[in-house]
Amino acid sequence: MSIAQTGPAVALPQRRRRRRGLSRDTMLGGGTIIAFILVWEAVYRLGLMPTWAFPSPWKVVLAFAELIEDGRLLENTGASVLRQLCGVVLAAVAGIPVGLVLGASSTIRAALLPLFRLIYPIPGIAWIPLAILWFGIGFKSTVFVIFFSGIWSVIFNTMTGVQTLSGQYTDVARVYGASRWLYTRRVLIPGSLPFIITGLRLTYGVGWRVIVGAEMISSITGLGFLIDDARWQLRPDVMICGMITIAMIGWVSENWFFDWVERRTVERWGMKTSNA
Amino acid sequence: MLRVEGLHKRYVTDEAEVTALTDIRLDIADGEFVSLLGPSGCGKSTLLKIMAGLIPASSGSMAIQGKEVRGPGPERAMVFQDYALFPWMTVLDNVGFGLEARGVGKAKRTGTAMELLHAVGLQEFAGRFPHHLSGGMKQRVSIARAFAVDPAILLMDEPFGALDAQTRQGLQDELLRIWTARRKTVVFVTHSIEEAIYLSDRIVVMTARPGRIKTIITLPEPRPRDMATSEMSARQREVRAVLGEEISRAAALEQADMMAAG
Ligand SMILES: Nc1ncnc2c1ncn2[C@@H]1O[C@H](COP(=O)(O)OP(=O)(O)OP(=O)(O)O)[C@@H](O)[C@H]1O
Ligand SMILES: [Mg+2]
């Protein structure tokens, strides 16, 4: 884009240009995806990989049809999504208050942060064996692992949100004699919401990445199980179906759900500063 | 009456100790409009925050109607320079916030808030969020929020400092109109000599850091004041002369600070 073209900053042409730019980006992105599938097909046709381990795109489509028809896709997706939601909701319910308290009190920060910093780098997967010992195979242990690997980003982000909240809002609350509860509900939480949402986004992402590993080891349902089970049946096409489903659900929830929450809240309030 | 006696304020941080205020004594009558005028860094905001109860004084006392006060109280409200509106609340909820904090029910809150939005001409904007508003409109909302709790004392820290000249004049008149109708005690911090003269019953001129009260100028002229008259021009020269000394002293202090830091 040349600088010379930049005329007076009128809203309308600018918007039009942006929309055209967007569709160009969409075309570029879509084109790359199509090219990827074509390369995939080419590798298959040229026999560069053994066919029993490397299905064609079309075989994957057929496998999708099969999995949808016999209900396995829906059942396992449902199981994974349910665990994911439980884990993320638990992480939010526990993590937001902890983050608020940590942000508000330097004493509690000093007391808890060292421990948290120590536990935080342990990958979620490492908790799986212990989780199985504690909760057995299945729902509870998977939810525990999602919860435990995801809660940190909610905690740390909420804490940062509170710490960076303008002291002036606190001054206003104090001048008008707001109770601690009103202050938390009406000032602290909404004021930290941009950070809380970012934290939950990360929690969600971490959870969704961990869930597959967890289900491979400690479950007999779920998309992780579907993928792992396909190994025993020599069904790489089914594995790829599971992987694509994971990608789609991850993409949809990121782009729809959290963007929707942001549009309803921080964007509406003019508080969104950065673009993810 | 608001009485401040023997007030000192020292800020102690890890790196330095700053004496912001020394020996402030000041009586402000009920319904009086008093401006605090002084060079940058002389402690105007500090004094106002102590009056609001947001920070403690190092020593000295403050009393309202003869009763010593510490901390914020329902008889005081504050208007901040950068409005300090909550971006996540609608204009209506912002104006009603003080009432909400006081446990006033929703219906009553809405009624009072709407009445004040009418008073500042923003009733159409009740459902909007603050970021849709211009600076002048935001400050109107902030003023409405302060008046909504019907405080006896209104503390304003450079409320019009961030606004352009035109908007500023409009808001000065509006403030005077509401103040005349509701008769609050106003303590008004400003950098502008003209603004102080246009609005105040008395101007408290402060010295450069550490802030003391240098003089208090009483302005008996009736309102609305015509700033173009020779009488008001003389007033401006008078205040400018007193303040000018302090501003150059403050500048010298700042220079010294920068040399010391560098
Ligand atoms: N929280 C603080 N900690 C340490 N020093 C402070 C603090 N707040 C203010 N000061 C110092 O106290 C002095 C008075 O500050 P204050 O903000 O009250 O001045 P002011 O008159 O309002 O200035 P301005 O006109 O620039 O707003 C300044 O030297 C400032 O650096
Ligand atoms: Mg100030």
Short mmCIF file of C-alpha atoms in Angstrom, two decimals, chain B residues 9-158:
data_model
loop_
_atom_site.label_atom_id
_atom_site.label_comp_id
_atom_site.label_asym_id
_atom_site.label_seq_id
_atom_site.Cartn_x
_atom_site.Cartn_y
_atom_site.Cartn_z
CA LYS B 9 1.86 16.06 54.64
CA ARG B 10 5.08 14.20 53.97
CA TYR B 11 5.34 11.48 51.39
CA VAL B 12 7.87 8.84 52.33
CA THR B 13 8.93 6.44 49.62
CA ASP B 14 11.90 4.11 49.37
CA GLU B 15 13.94 6.61 47.41
CA ALA B 16 12.93 9.92 48.86
CA GLU B 17 10.98 11.98 51.31
CA VAL B 18 8.88 14.79 49.93
CA THR B 19 7.23 17.39 52.06
CA ALA B 20 4.14 18.24 50.09
CA LEU B 21 2.25 20.48 52.52
CA THR B 22 3.28 22.45 55.56
CA ASP B 23 1.08 24.14 58.08
CA ILE B 24 -2.10 24.50 56.08
CA ARG B 25 -4.86 26.25 57.97
CA LEU B 26 -8.01 27.13 56.18
CA ASP B 27 -11.65 27.75 57.04
CA ILE B 28 -14.22 27.31 54.34
CA ALA B 29 -17.76 28.49 54.99
CA ASP B 30 -20.85 26.52 54.00
CA GLY B 31 -21.85 27.20 50.43
CA GLU B 32 -18.59 28.94 49.64
CA PHE B 33 -16.75 28.47 46.35
CA VAL B 34 -13.01 28.34 47.05
CA SER B 35 -10.28 27.78 44.49
CA LEU B 36 -6.84 26.40 45.18
CA LEU B 37 -4.30 27.97 42.87
CA GLY B 38 -0.60 27.25 42.82
CA PRO B 39 2.34 26.09 40.75
CA SER B 40 2.60 22.50 39.62
CA GLY B 41 3.67 20.13 42.36
CA CYS B 42 2.78 22.47 45.22
CA GLY B 43 0.41 19.97 46.79
CA LYS B 44 -3.02 21.04 45.58
CA SER B 45 -4.08 17.51 44.72
CA THR B 46 -2.59 16.29 47.96
CA LEU B 47 -4.65 18.76 49.96
CA LEU B 48 -7.81 17.84 48.09
CA LYS B 49 -7.21 14.12 48.58
CA ILE B 50 -6.71 14.68 52.29
CA MET B 51 -9.97 16.63 52.37
CA ALA B 52 -11.65 13.76 50.55
CA GLY B 53 -10.24 11.34 53.08
CA LEU B 54 -8.42 9.34 50.43
CA ILE B 55 -5.01 9.79 52.05
CA PRO B 56 -4.13 10.59 55.64
CA ALA B 57 -2.37 13.77 56.67
CA SER B 58 0.97 13.37 58.43
CA SER B 59 -0.23 15.68 61.16
CA GLY B 60 -2.90 18.26 61.73
CA SER B 61 -6.62 17.88 61.62
CA MET B 62 -9.70 18.49 59.58
CA ALA B 63 -13.17 19.08 60.90
CA ILE B 64 -16.54 19.38 59.23
CA GLN B 65 -19.22 21.20 61.19
CA GLY B 66 -16.92 21.06 64.18
CA LYS B 67 -16.59 17.28 64.05
CA GLU B 68 -13.16 15.87 63.31
CA VAL B 69 -13.12 13.59 60.30
CA ARG B 70 -10.74 10.98 58.98
CA GLY B 71 -11.46 9.03 55.85
CA PRO B 72 -14.19 9.61 53.28
CA GLY B 73 -17.68 10.54 54.29
CA PRO B 74 -21.13 10.87 52.76
CA GLU B 75 -21.05 14.67 53.07
CA ARG B 76 -18.22 14.88 50.53
CA ALA B 77 -17.97 14.00 46.86
CA MET B 78 -15.12 14.39 44.41
CA VAL B 79 -14.73 15.16 40.72
CA PHE B 80 -11.49 14.05 39.10
CA GLN B 81 -9.55 15.67 36.29
CA ASP B 82 -9.77 12.68 33.98
CA TYR B 83 -13.40 12.07 34.88
CA ALA B 84 -12.79 8.62 36.41
CA LEU B 85 -16.01 7.30 34.94
CA PHE B 86 -16.34 3.54 34.93
CA PRO B 87 -16.14 2.48 31.28
CA TRP B 88 -18.16 -0.68 32.00
CA MET B 89 -21.18 1.17 33.34
CA THR B 90 -23.70 3.12 31.33
CA VAL B 91 -23.88 6.85 31.89
CA LEU B 92 -26.95 6.29 34.05
CA ASP B 93 -25.23 3.67 36.21
CA ASN B 94 -22.19 5.89 36.57
CA VAL B 95 -24.29 8.77 37.84
CA GLY B 96 -26.13 6.39 40.17
CA PHE B 97 -22.98 4.76 41.52
CA GLY B 98 -22.72 6.91 44.63
CA LEU B 99 -26.33 6.16 45.45
CA GLU B 100 -25.81 2.46 44.78
CA ALA B 101 -22.92 2.54 47.23
CA ARG B 102 -25.32 4.06 49.74
CA GLY B 103 -27.79 1.24 49.27
CA VAL B 104 -30.42 3.34 47.49
CA GLY B 105 -32.87 1.15 45.57
CA LYS B 106 -32.78 0.94 41.81
CA ALA B 107 -35.95 2.89 41.09
CA LYS B 108 -34.97 5.82 43.29
CA ARG B 109 -31.44 5.73 41.95
CA THR B 110 -32.62 5.92 38.37
CA GLY B 111 -34.95 8.79 39.22
CA THR B 112 -32.25 10.87 40.86
CA ALA B 113 -29.67 10.03 38.20
CA MET B 114 -32.05 11.00 35.39
CA GLU B 115 -32.86 14.26 37.12
CA LEU B 116 -29.17 15.12 37.27
CA LEU B 117 -28.57 14.05 33.71
CA HIS B 118 -31.35 16.48 32.79
CA ALA B 119 -29.58 19.17 34.78
CA VAL B 120 -26.41 18.69 32.73
CA GLY B 121 -28.32 18.17 29.48
CA LEU B 122 -27.33 14.57 28.93
CA GLN B 123 -30.62 12.76 29.43
CA GLU B 124 -30.39 11.42 25.88
CA PHE B 125 -27.14 9.66 26.72
CA ALA B 126 -28.31 7.74 29.79
CA GLY B 127 -27.94 4.35 28.15
CA ARG B 128 -24.61 5.01 26.45
CA PHE B 129 -21.22 3.93 27.64
CA PRO B 130 -18.71 6.66 28.54
CA HIS B 131 -16.35 6.00 25.64
CA HIS B 132 -18.99 7.30 23.26
CA LEU B 133 -18.89 10.68 24.99
CA SER B 134 -16.66 13.68 24.40
CA GLY B 135 -14.43 14.95 27.19
CA GLY B 136 -16.84 17.71 28.10
CA MET B 137 -19.74 15.30 28.26
CA LYS B 138 -17.76 12.90 30.40
CA GLN B 139 -16.99 15.64 32.87
CA ARG B 140 -20.67 16.59 32.97
CA VAL B 141 -21.47 12.99 33.86
CA SER B 142 -18.81 13.05 36.54
CA ILE B 143 -20.27 16.25 37.98
CA ALA B 144 -23.75 14.73 37.86
CA ARG B 145 -22.43 11.68 39.73
CA ALA B 146 -21.05 13.94 42.44
CA PHE B 147 -24.25 15.98 42.78
CA ALA B 148 -26.37 12.81 42.79
CA VAL B 149 -25.33 11.96 46.34
CA ASP B 150 -26.27 15.49 47.39
CA PRO B 151 -22.98 16.20 49.20
CA ALA B 152 -22.48 19.26 51.33
CA ILE B 153 -18.93 19.60 50.05
CA LEU B 154 -17.80 19.11 46.49
CA LEU B 155 -14.09 18.62 45.86
CA MET B 156 -12.94 19.18 42.31
CA ASP B 157 -9.38 18.52 41.12
CA GLU B 158 -8.75 20.45 37.91
#
